């Protein structure tokens, strides 16, 4: 299966610790997105990359959050000094770049569930 | 800021019923509207709509976009228990690669 892969599946950590998540997109996709999802809400956009360039970052995103995609393939999302409010499912998605016709469908990974104790 | 509102928030029906899910949006420079189905984990793509009035259909599911009303509907006929899921609507604009998602409609289909 060559879908989007995320690791770890579940992360439990104490408040104040740093955590890092990894996403491996579908290999031919040049776009990679990070979202956060809490219970009862839709995915909330965090940031996205085209190849290795980070093209947009949500205004709501604290400076404790940083994402990289150094070689335009896999990406990491790091949260520093975690807080209770960071508990959520972190979803990664990948796609081809949009065309003149419309946005390309995003293919999602199964997510990393972060629990802050 | 782009905004997507879905209704109803949740819906409980019995197998064989037909359901209509609604999505309305406010977005600058609209490009497309996408529907996704989310079961326990990752959302999976259903439809992408870019033109008003053209129905997209896949089996028992169909969807249509109304750009004048800034809305879309997703219809599911002859529902089955396997249709139980959260249905997410997302919109993309021409100035950004990201999609803005609604909070979804949770559909429960009882046997």
Coordinates of N, CA and C in Angstrom, one line a residue:
Chain A
X1 N 0.8 -1.2 0.0 CA 0.0 0.0 0.0 C 0.9 1.2 0.0
X2 N 0.7 2.2 -0.9 CA 1.5 3.3 -1.0 C 0.8 4.6 -0.6
X3 N -0.1 4.5 0.4 CA -0.9 5.6 0.8 C 0.0 6.5 1.7
X4 N -0.6 7.5 2.4 CA 0.1 8.4 3.3 C 0.3 7.7 4.6
X5 N 1.5 7.7 5.1 CA 1.8 7.0 6.3 C 2.2 8.0 7.4
X6 N 1.7 7.8 8.6 CA 2.0 8.7 9.7 C 2.5 7.9 10.9
X7 N 3.6 8.4 11.6 CA 4.1 7.8 12.8 C 4.4 8.8 13.8
X8 N 4.3 8.5 15.1 CA 3.6 7.3 15.6 C 2.1 7.4 15.4
X9 N 1.4 6.3 15.7 CA -0.1 6.3 15.6 C -0.6 7.1 16.9
X10 N 0.0 6.9 18.0 CA -0.4 7.5 19.2 C 0.8 7.9 20.0
X11 N 0.7 9.1 20.6 CA 1.7 9.7 21.4 C 1.1 10.2 22.7
X12 N 1.6 9.7 23.8 CA 1.2 10.2 25.1 C 2.4 10.8 25.8
X13 N 2.3 12.0 26.3 CA 3.4 12.7 26.8 C 2.9 13.7 27.9
X14 N 3.9 14.1 28.7 CA 3.6 15.0 29.8 C 3.6 16.4 29.3
X15 N 2.8 17.3 29.9 CA 2.8 18.7 29.6 C 4.2 19.3 29.7
X16 N 4.6 20.1 28.7 CA 5.9 20.7 28.7 C 7.0 20.0 27.9
X17 N 6.7 18.7 27.5 CA 7.6 18.0 26.7 C 7.5 18.4 25.2
X18 N 8.5 18.1 24.5 CA 8.5 18.3 23.0 C 8.1 17.0 22.3
X19 N 7.4 17.1 21.3 CA 7.0 15.9 20.5 C 7.2 16.2 19.0
X20 N 7.5 15.1 18.3 CA 7.7 15.2 16.8 C 7.0 14.1 16.1
X21 N 6.3 14.5 15.1 CA 5.5 13.5 14.3 C 6.1 13.4 12.9
X22 N 5.9 12.3 12.2 CA 6.5 12.1 10.9 C 5.3 11.8 9.9
X23 N 5.4 12.3 8.7 CA 4.5 12.0 7.7 C 5.2 11.6 6.4
X24 N 4.9 10.5 5.8 CA 5.4 10.1 4.5 C 4.3 10.1 3.5
X25 N 4.4 11.1 2.6 CA 3.2 11.2 1.6 C 3.3 10.2 0.5
X26 N 2.3 10.2 -0.3 CA 2.3 9.4 -1.6 C 3.5 10.0 -2.4
X27 N 4.3 9.1 -3.0 CA 5.6 9.5 -3.5 C 5.5 10.5 -4.6
X28 N 4.5 10.4 -5.5 CA 4.4 11.4 -6.6 C 3.7 12.7 -6.2
X29 N 3.3 12.9 -5.0 CA 2.6 14.1 -4.6 C 3.6 15.2 -4.2
X30 N 3.4 16.4 -4.7 CA 4.3 17.4 -4.4 C 3.8 18.3 -3.3
X31 N 2.5 18.2 -3.0 CA 1.9 19.0 -1.9 C 1.7 18.1 -0.6
X32 N 2.0 18.7 0.5 CA 1.9 18.0 1.8 C 1.2 19.0 2.8
X33 N 0.2 18.5 3.5 CA -0.6 19.4 4.4 C -0.6 18.8 5.8
X34 N -0.6 19.6 6.8 CA -0.8 19.2 8.2 C -2.1 19.9 8.7
X35 N -2.9 19.0 9.3 CA -4.2 19.5 9.9 C -4.2 19.0 11.4
X36 N -5.0 19.7 12.2 CA -5.3 19.2 13.5 C -6.9 19.0 13.6
X37 N -7.3 17.9 14.3 CA -8.7 17.6 14.4 C -9.0 17.2 15.8
X38 N -10.0 17.9 16.4 CA -10.5 17.5 17.7 C -11.9 17.0 17.6
X39 N -12.4 16.3 18.6 CA -13.7 15.6 18.5 C -14.8 16.6 18.2
X40 N -15.6 16.2 17.2 CA -16.7 17.0 16.8 C -16.4 18.2 15.9
X41 N -15.2 18.2 15.5 CA -14.8 19.3 14.5 C -14.1 18.8 13.3
X42 N -14.2 19.5 12.2 CA -13.5 19.1 11.0 C -12.0 19.4 11.1
X43 N -11.2 18.9 10.2 CA -9.8 19.2 10.2 C -9.5 20.7 10.1
X44 N -8.6 21.2 11.0 CA -8.2 22.6 11.0 C -6.8 22.7 10.4
X45 N -6.7 23.5 9.4 CA -5.5 23.7 8.6 C -4.4 24.2 9.5
X46 N -3.2 23.6 9.4 CA -2.0 24.1 10.1 C -1.0 24.7 9.2
X47 N -0.6 23.9 8.2 CA 0.4 24.4 7.3 C 0.5 23.5 6.1
X48 N 1.1 24.0 4.9 CA 1.3 23.1 3.8 C 2.6 23.4 3.1
X49 N 3.1 22.4 2.4 CA 4.3 22.5 1.6 C 4.0 22.2 0.1
X50 N 4.8 22.9 -0.7 CA 4.9 22.4 -2.1 C 6.4 22.1 -2.3
X51 N 6.6 20.8 -2.5 CA 8.0 20.3 -2.5 C 8.6 20.6 -1.1
X52 N 9.7 21.3 -1.1 CA 10.3 21.5 0.2 C 9.9 22.9 0.8
X53 N 9.2 23.7 0.0 CA 8.9 25.1 0.4 C 7.6 25.1 1.2
X54 N 7.7 25.7 2.4 CA 6.5 25.9 3.2 C 5.7 27.1 2.7
X55 N 4.6 26.9 2.1 CA 3.9 28.0 1.4 C 2.9 28.8 2.3
X56 N 2.4 28.1 3.3 CA 1.4 28.8 4.1 C 1.4 28.2 5.5
X57 N 1.2 29.1 6.4 CA 1.1 28.6 7.8 C -0.1 29.3 8.5
X58 N -0.9 28.6 9.2 CA -2.1 29.2 9.8 C -1.7 30.3 10.8
X59 N -2.5 31.4 10.7 CA -2.3 32.5 11.7 C -2.5 32.0 13.1
X60 N -3.3 30.9 13.2 CA -3.7 30.4 14.6 C -2.6 29.6 15.2
X61 N -1.6 29.3 14.3 CA -0.5 28.4 14.8 C 0.5 29.1 15.7
X62 N 0.6 28.5 16.9 CA 1.6 29.1 17.8 C 3.0 28.9 17.3
X63 N 3.9 29.7 17.8 CA 5.3 29.6 17.4 C 5.9 28.3 18.1
X64 N 5.2 27.6 18.9 CA 5.7 26.4 19.5 C 5.6 25.2 18.4
X65 N 4.9 25.5 17.3 CA 4.7 24.5 16.3 C 5.7 24.8 15.1
X66 N 6.4 23.8 14.7 CA 7.2 24.0 13.5 C 7.1 22.8 12.6
X67 N 7.2 23.0 11.3 CA 7.1 21.8 10.4 C 8.2 22.0 9.4
X68 N 8.7 20.9 8.9 CA 9.8 20.9 7.9 C 9.5 19.8 6.9
X69 N 10.0 20.0 5.7 CA 10.0 19.0 4.6 C 11.3 19.1 3.9
X70 N 12.4 18.7 4.5 CA 13.7 19.1 4.0 C 14.1 18.7 2.6
X71 N 13.6 17.5 2.2 CA 14.0 17.1 0.8 C 12.8 17.0 -0.1
X72 N 11.7 17.6 0.3 CA 10.5 17.5 -0.5 C 9.8 16.2 -0.5
X73 N 10.2 15.3 0.5 CA 9.5 14.0 0.5 C 8.8 13.9 1.9
X74 N 9.3 13.3 2.9 CA 8.6 13.2 4.2 C 8.7 14.5 4.9
X75 N 7.8 14.7 5.9 CA 7.7 15.9 6.6 C 7.6 15.6 8.1
X76 N 8.1 16.5 8.9 CA 8.0 16.4 10.4 C 7.3 17.6 10.9
X77 N 6.5 17.3 12.0 CA 5.8 18.4 12.7 C 6.2 18.3 14.2
X78 N 6.8 19.4 14.7 CA 7.3 19.4 16.0 C 6.4 20.4 16.9
X79 N 6.1 19.9 18.0 CA 5.4 20.8 19.0 C 6.3 20.9 20.2
X80 N 6.7 22.1 20.6 CA 7.6 22.3 21.7 C 6.7 22.7 22.9
X81 N 7.2 22.4 24.1 CA 6.6 22.8 25.4 C 5.0 22.5 25.3
X82 N 4.7 21.3 25.1 CA 3.3 20.9 24.9 C 2.4 21.4 26.0
X83 N 1.2 21.7 25.6 CA 0.1 22.1 26.6 C -1.1 21.2 26.4
X84 N -1.9 21.3 27.4 CA -3.1 20.4 27.4 C -4.0 20.6 26.2
X85 N -4.0 21.8 25.7 CA -4.8 22.2 24.5 C -4.3 21.6 23.2
X86 N -3.1 21.1 23.3 CA -2.5 20.5 22.1 C -3.0 19.1 21.8
X87 N -3.7 18.5 22.8 CA -4.3 17.2 22.6 C -5.3 17.2 21.5
X88 N -5.0 16.3 20.5 CA -5.8 16.3 19.3 C -5.3 15.2 18.4
X89 N -6.0 15.0 17.3 CA -5.5 14.1 16.2 C -4.8 15.0 15.2
X90 N -3.6 14.7 14.8 CA -2.8 15.4 13.9 C -2.8 14.6 12.6
X91 N -3.4 15.2 11.5 CA -3.6 14.5 10.3 C -2.6 15.1 9.2
X92 N -2.0 14.3 8.5 CA -1.2 14.7 7.3 C -1.9 14.3 6.0
X93 N -1.8 15.1 5.0 CA -2.4 14.7 3.7 C -1.5 15.1 2.6
X94 N -1.6 14.5 1.5 CA -0.8 14.9 0.3 C -1.7 14.9 -0.9
X95 N -1.2 15.7 -1.9 CA -1.9 15.8 -3.1 C -1.0 16.3 -4.2
X96 N -1.4 16.2 -5.4 CA -0.8 16.9 -6.5 C -1.1 18.4 -6.4
X97 N -0.4 19.2 -7.1 CA -0.7 20.7 -7.1 C -2.0 20.9 -7.8
X98 N -2.7 22.0 -7.5 CA -4.0 22.2 -8.1 C -3.8 22.5 -9.6
X99 N -4.9 22.2 -10.4 CA -4.8 22.5 -11.8 C -5.7 23.7 -12.1
X100 N -5.8 24.1 -13.3 CA -6.7 25.2 -13.7 C -8.2 24.8 -13.4
X101 N -8.4 23.5 -13.4 CA -9.8 23.1 -13.2 C -10.2 23.2 -11.7
X102 N -9.4 22.8 -10.8 CA -9.7 22.9 -9.4 C -8.7 22.3 -8.5
X103 N -9.0 22.4 -7.2 CA -8.0 21.8 -6.2 C -8.0 20.3 -6.5
X104 N -6.8 19.7 -6.1 CA -6.7 18.3 -6.2 C -7.2 17.6 -4.9
X105 N -7.8 16.5 -5.0 CA -8.2 15.8 -3.7 C -7.0 15.5 -2.9
X106 N -7.2 15.6 -1.6 CA -6.1 15.3 -0.6 C -6.3 13.9 -0.1
X107 N -5.2 13.2 0.0 CA -5.2 11.8 0.5 C -4.6 11.9 1.9
X108 N -5.4 11.4 2.9 CA -5.1 11.6 4.3 C -4.4 10.3 4.8
X109 N -3.5 10.5 5.8 CA -3.0 9.4 6.6 C -4.0 9.2 7.7
X110 N -3.7 8.1 8.5 CA -4.6 7.8 9.6 C -4.4 8.6 10.9
X111 N -3.4 9.5 10.8 CA -3.2 10.5 11.9 C -2.4 10.0 13.0
X112 N -1.9 11.0 13.8 CA -1.2 10.7 15.1 C -2.1 11.3 16.2
X113 N -2.5 10.5 17.1 CA -3.3 11.0 18.2 C -2.4 11.4 19.4
X114 N -2.4 12.7 19.7 CA -1.6 13.2 20.8 C -2.4 13.4 22.0
X115 N -1.9 12.8 23.1 CA -2.6 13.0 24.4 C -1.6 13.6 25.4
X116 N -2.0 14.7 26.0 CA -1.1 15.4 26.9 C -1.6 15.2 28.3
X117 N -0.7 14.6 29.2 CA -1.1 14.3 30.5 C -1.0 15.5 31.5
Chain B
X1 N -12.0 35.7 6.4 CA -11.5 34.3 6.5 C -12.6 33.3 5.9
X2 N -12.1 32.4 5.2 CA -13.0 31.4 4.6 C -13.7 30.6 5.7
X3 N -15.0 30.3 5.3 CA -15.9 29.6 6.3 C -16.7 28.6 5.6
X4 N -16.9 27.4 6.3 CA -17.7 26.4 5.8 C -18.6 25.9 6.9
X5 N -19.9 25.8 6.6 CA -20.9 25.4 7.6 C -21.7 24.2 7.1
X6 N -21.8 23.2 7.8 CA -22.5 22.0 7.4 C -23.7 21.8 8.3
X7 N -24.8 21.2 7.7 CA -26.0 20.9 8.5 C -26.6 19.7 7.9
X8 N -27.3 18.9 8.7 CA -27.3 19.0 10.2 C -26.0 18.6 10.8
X9 N -25.8 18.8 12.0 CA -24.6 18.3 12.7 C -24.6 16.8 12.8
X10 N -25.8 16.3 13.0 CA -25.9 14.8 13.1 C -27.3 14.4 12.6
X11 N -27.3 13.1 12.2 CA -28.5 12.6 11.6 C -28.6 11.1 11.9
X12 N -29.7 10.6 12.3 CA -29.9 9.2 12.5 C -31.1 8.7 11.7
X13 N -30.8 7.7 10.8 CA -31.8 7.2 9.9 C -31.8 5.7 10.0
X14 N -32.8 5.1 9.3 CA -32.8 3.6 9.2 C -32.4 3.2 7.8
X15 N -31.9 2.0 7.7 CA -31.4 1.5 6.4 C -32.6 1.6 5.4
X16 N -32.2 2.0 4.2 CA -33.1 2.2 3.1 C -33.6 3.7 3.0
X17 N -33.4 4.5 4.0 CA -33.8 5.9 3.9 C -32.9 6.6 3.0
X18 N -33.4 7.8 2.5 CA -32.6 8.7 1.7 C -32.2 9.9 2.5
X19 N -31.0 10.4 2.5 CA -30.6 11.5 3.3 C -30.0 12.6 2.4
X20 N -30.1 13.8 2.8 CA -29.5 15.0 2.1 C -28.7 15.8 3.2
X21 N -27.4 15.9 2.9 CA -26.5 16.7 3.7 C -26.2 18.0 3.0
X22 N -26.1 19.0 3.8 CA -25.9 20.4 3.3 C -24.6 21.0 3.7
X23 N -24.1 21.8 2.8 CA -22.8 22.5 3.0 C -23.0 23.9 2.4
X24 N -22.7 24.9 3.2 CA -22.7 26.3 2.7 C -21.3 26.9 3.0
X25 N -20.9 27.8 2.2 CA -19.6 28.4 2.3 C -19.5 29.9 2.0
X26 N -18.5 30.4 2.6 CA -18.1 31.8 2.3 C -16.6 31.7 2.0
X27 N -16.2 32.0 0.8 CA -14.8 31.9 0.5 C -14.5 32.9 -0.6
X28 N -13.3 33.5 -0.4 CA -12.9 34.5 -1.5 C -12.3 33.7 -2.6
X29 N -12.6 34.0 -3.8 CA -12.0 33.4 -5.0 C -12.2 31.9 -5.0
X30 N -13.4 31.5 -4.9 CA -13.7 30.0 -4.8 C -13.1 29.3 -6.0
X31 N -12.6 28.1 -5.7 CA -12.1 27.3 -6.8 C -12.9 26.0 -6.9
X32 N -13.0 25.3 -5.8 CA -13.7 24.0 -5.8 C -14.2 23.6 -4.5
X33 N -15.2 22.7 -4.4 CA -15.7 22.2 -3.2 C -15.6 20.7 -3.2
X34 N -15.1 20.1 -2.1 CA -14.9 18.7 -2.1 C -15.6 18.1 -0.9
X35 N -16.1 16.9 -1.1 CA -16.7 16.1 -0.1 C -15.8 14.9 0.3
X36 N -15.7 14.6 1.6 CA -15.0 13.5 2.1 C -15.8 12.7 3.1
X37 N -15.5 11.4 3.2 CA -16.2 10.6 4.2 C -15.1 10.2 5.2
X38 N -15.4 10.3 6.5 CA -14.5 9.9 7.5 C -15.1 8.9 8.4
X39 N -14.6 7.7 8.4 CA -15.0 6.7 9.3 C -14.1 6.8 10.5
X40 N -13.5 5.7 10.9 CA -12.8 5.9 12.2 C -11.5 6.7 12.1
X41 N -10.9 6.7 11.0 CA -9.6 7.4 10.9 C -9.5 8.5 9.8
X42 N -8.9 8.1 8.7 CA -8.6 9.2 7.7 C -9.8 9.5 6.9
X43 N -10.0 10.8 6.6 CA -11.0 11.1 5.6 C -10.7 10.6 4.2
X44 N -11.7 10.1 3.5 CA -11.4 9.6 2.1 C -12.3 10.4 1.2
X45 N -11.7 10.7 0.0 CA -12.3 11.6 -1.0 C -13.5 11.0 -1.6
X46 N -14.6 11.8 -1.8 CA -15.8 11.3 -2.5 C -15.9 12.1 -3.8
X47 N -16.1 13.4 -3.7 CA -16.4 14.2 -4.9 C -15.6 15.5 -4.9
X48 N -15.3 16.0 -6.1 CA -14.9 17.4 -6.3 C -15.8 18.1 -7.2
X49 N -16.3 19.3 -6.8 CA -17.3 20.0 -7.6 C -16.7 21.4 -7.9
X50 N -16.7 21.8 -9.2 CA -16.2 23.1 -9.6 C -17.3 23.9 -10.3
X51 N -18.2 23.2 -11.0 CA -19.2 24.0 -11.8 C -20.6 23.8 -11.2
X52 N -21.3 24.9 -11.3 CA -22.7 24.9 -10.8 C -23.6 24.0 -11.6
X53 N -24.5 23.2 -10.9 CA -25.5 22.5 -11.6 C -25.2 21.2 -12.2
X54 N -23.9 20.8 -12.1 CA -23.5 19.6 -12.7 C -23.4 18.5 -11.6
X55 N -24.2 17.5 -11.7 CA -24.3 16.5 -10.7 C -23.1 15.5 -10.8
X56 N -22.5 15.2 -9.7 CA -21.5 14.1 -9.7 C -22.1 12.9 -9.0
X57 N -21.9 11.7 -9.5 CA -22.6 10.6 -9.0 C -21.6 9.4 -8.9
X58 N -21.8 8.7 -7.8 CA -21.0 7.5 -7.6 C -21.9 6.5 -6.8
X59 N -22.4 5.5 -7.5 CA -23.3 4.6 -6.9 C -24.5 5.2 -6.3
X60 N -24.7 5.1 -5.0 CA -25.9 5.6 -4.3 C -25.6 7.1 -3.8
X61 N -24.4 7.6 -4.0 CA -24.1 8.9 -3.6 C -24.1 9.9 -4.8
X62 N -24.6 11.1 -4.6 CA -24.5 12.1 -5.6 C -24.4 13.5 -4.9
X63 N -23.9 14.4 -5.7 CA -23.6 15.7 -5.1 C -23.8 16.8 -6.2
X64 N -24.1 18.0 -5.8 CA -24.3 19.1 -6.8 C -23.9 20.4 -6.1
X65 N -23.4 21.3 -6.9 CA -23.0 22.6 -6.4 C -23.9 23.7 -6.9
X66 N -24.2 24.6 -6.1 CA -24.9 25.8 -6.5 C -24.1 27.1 -6.1
X67 N -23.4 27.6 -7.1 CA -22.5 28.7 -6.8 C -23.3 30.0 -6.5
X68 N -24.5 30.1 -7.0 CA -25.3 31.3 -6.7 C -25.7 31.3 -5.2
X69 N -26.1 30.1 -4.7 CA -26.5 30.0 -3.3 C -25.3 29.7 -2.4
X70 N -24.1 29.6 -3.0 CA -22.9 29.3 -2.2 C -23.1 28.0 -1.4
X71 N -23.6 27.0 -2.0 CA -23.9 25.8 -1.2 C -23.8 24.5 -2.1
X72 N -23.8 23.4 -1.4 CA -23.7 22.1 -2.1 C -24.5 21.1 -1.2
X73 N -25.1 20.1 -1.9 CA -25.7 19.0 -1.2 C -25.1 17.7 -1.5
X74 N -25.1 16.8 -0.6 CA -24.7 15.4 -0.8 C -25.9 14.5 -0.5
X75 N -26.3 13.8 -1.5 CA -27.4 12.8 -1.3 C -26.9 11.4 -1.2
X76 N -27.5 10.7 -0.3 CA -27.3 9.2 -0.2 C -28.6 8.5 -0.3
X77 N -28.8 7.7 -1.3 CA -30.1 7.0 -1.4 C -29.9 5.5 -0.9
X78 N -31.0 4.9 -0.5 CA -31.0 3.5 0.0 C -29.9 3.3 1.0
X79 N -29.8 4.1 2.0 CA -28.7 4.1 3.0 C -28.5 2.7 3.6
X80 N -27.2 2.4 3.8 CA -26.8 1.1 4.5 C -26.0 1.4 5.7
X81 N -25.9 0.4 6.6 CA -25.1 0.7 7.9 C -23.7 1.1 7.6
X82 N -23.2 0.7 6.5 CA -21.8 1.0 6.1 C -21.6 2.5 5.7
X83 N -22.8 3.2 5.5 CA -22.7 4.6 5.2 C -22.5 5.4 6.5
X84 N -22.6 4.8 7.7 CA -22.4 5.5 8.9 C -21.0 6.1 9.0
X85 N -20.9 7.4 9.1 CA -19.6 8.1 9.1 C -19.8 9.6 9.3
X86 N -18.7 10.3 9.4 CA -18.8 11.7 9.3 C -18.5 12.2 7.9
X87 N -19.4 13.0 7.4 CA -19.2 13.5 6.0 C -18.7 15.0 6.1
X88 N -17.6 15.2 5.5 CA -16.9 16.5 5.6 C -17.0 17.2 4.3
X89 N -17.2 18.5 4.3 CA -17.2 19.4 3.2 C -16.0 20.3 3.3
X90 N -15.3 20.5 2.2 CA -14.2 21.4 2.2 C -14.2 22.3 1.0
X91 N -13.7 23.5 1.1 CA -13.6 24.4 -0.1 C -12.2 24.9 -0.2
X92 N -11.8 25.1 -1.5 CA -10.5 25.6 -1.8 C -10.7 26.9 -2.6
X93 N -9.7 27.8 -2.4 CA -9.8 29.0 -3.2 C -8.6 29.1 -4.1
X94 N -8.6 30.1 -5.0 CA -7.6 30.1 -6.0 C -6.3 30.7 -5.5
X95 N -6.3 31.3 -4.3 CA -5.1 31.9 -3.8 C -4.3 31.1 -2.9
X96 N -4.8 30.0 -2.6 CA -4.1 29.1 -1.6 C -4.3 27.7 -1.9
X97 N -3.3 26.9 -1.5 CA -3.4 25.4 -1.8 C -4.2 24.7 -0.8
X98 N -4.5 25.4 0.4 CA -5.2 24.7 1.5 C -6.7 24.6 1.2
X99 N -7.3 23.7 1.9 CA -8.8 23.6 1.9 C -9.3 23.9 3.3
X100 N -10.4 24.6 3.4 CA -11.1 24.9 4.6 C -12.2 23.9 4.8
X101 N -12.2 23.2 5.9 CA -13.2 22.2 6.2 C -14.3 22.7 7.1
X102 N -15.5 22.1 6.9 CA -16.6 22.3 7.8 C -16.4 21.3 9.0
X103 N -17.3 21.4 9.9 CA -17.2 20.5 11.1 C -17.9 19.1 10.9
X104 N -18.5 18.9 9.7 CA -19.0 17.6 9.3 C -20.4 17.3 9.8
X105 N -21.0 16.4 9.1 CA -22.3 15.8 9.5 C -22.1 14.4 9.9
X106 N -22.5 14.0 11.1 CA -22.3 12.6 11.6 C -23.6 11.9 11.2
X107 N -23.5 10.9 10.3 CA -24.6 10.1 9.9 C -24.6 8.8 10.6
X108 N -25.6 8.4 11.2 CA -25.8 7.0 11.8 C -26.9 6.3 11.1
X109 N -26.6 5.2 10.5 CA -27.7 4.4 9.8 C -27.9 3.2 10.6
X110 N -29.1 3.0 11.1 CA -29.5 1.9 12.0 C -30.1 0.8 11.1
X111 N -29.9 -0.5 11.5 CA -30.4 -1.6 10.7 C -31.9 -1.7 10.9

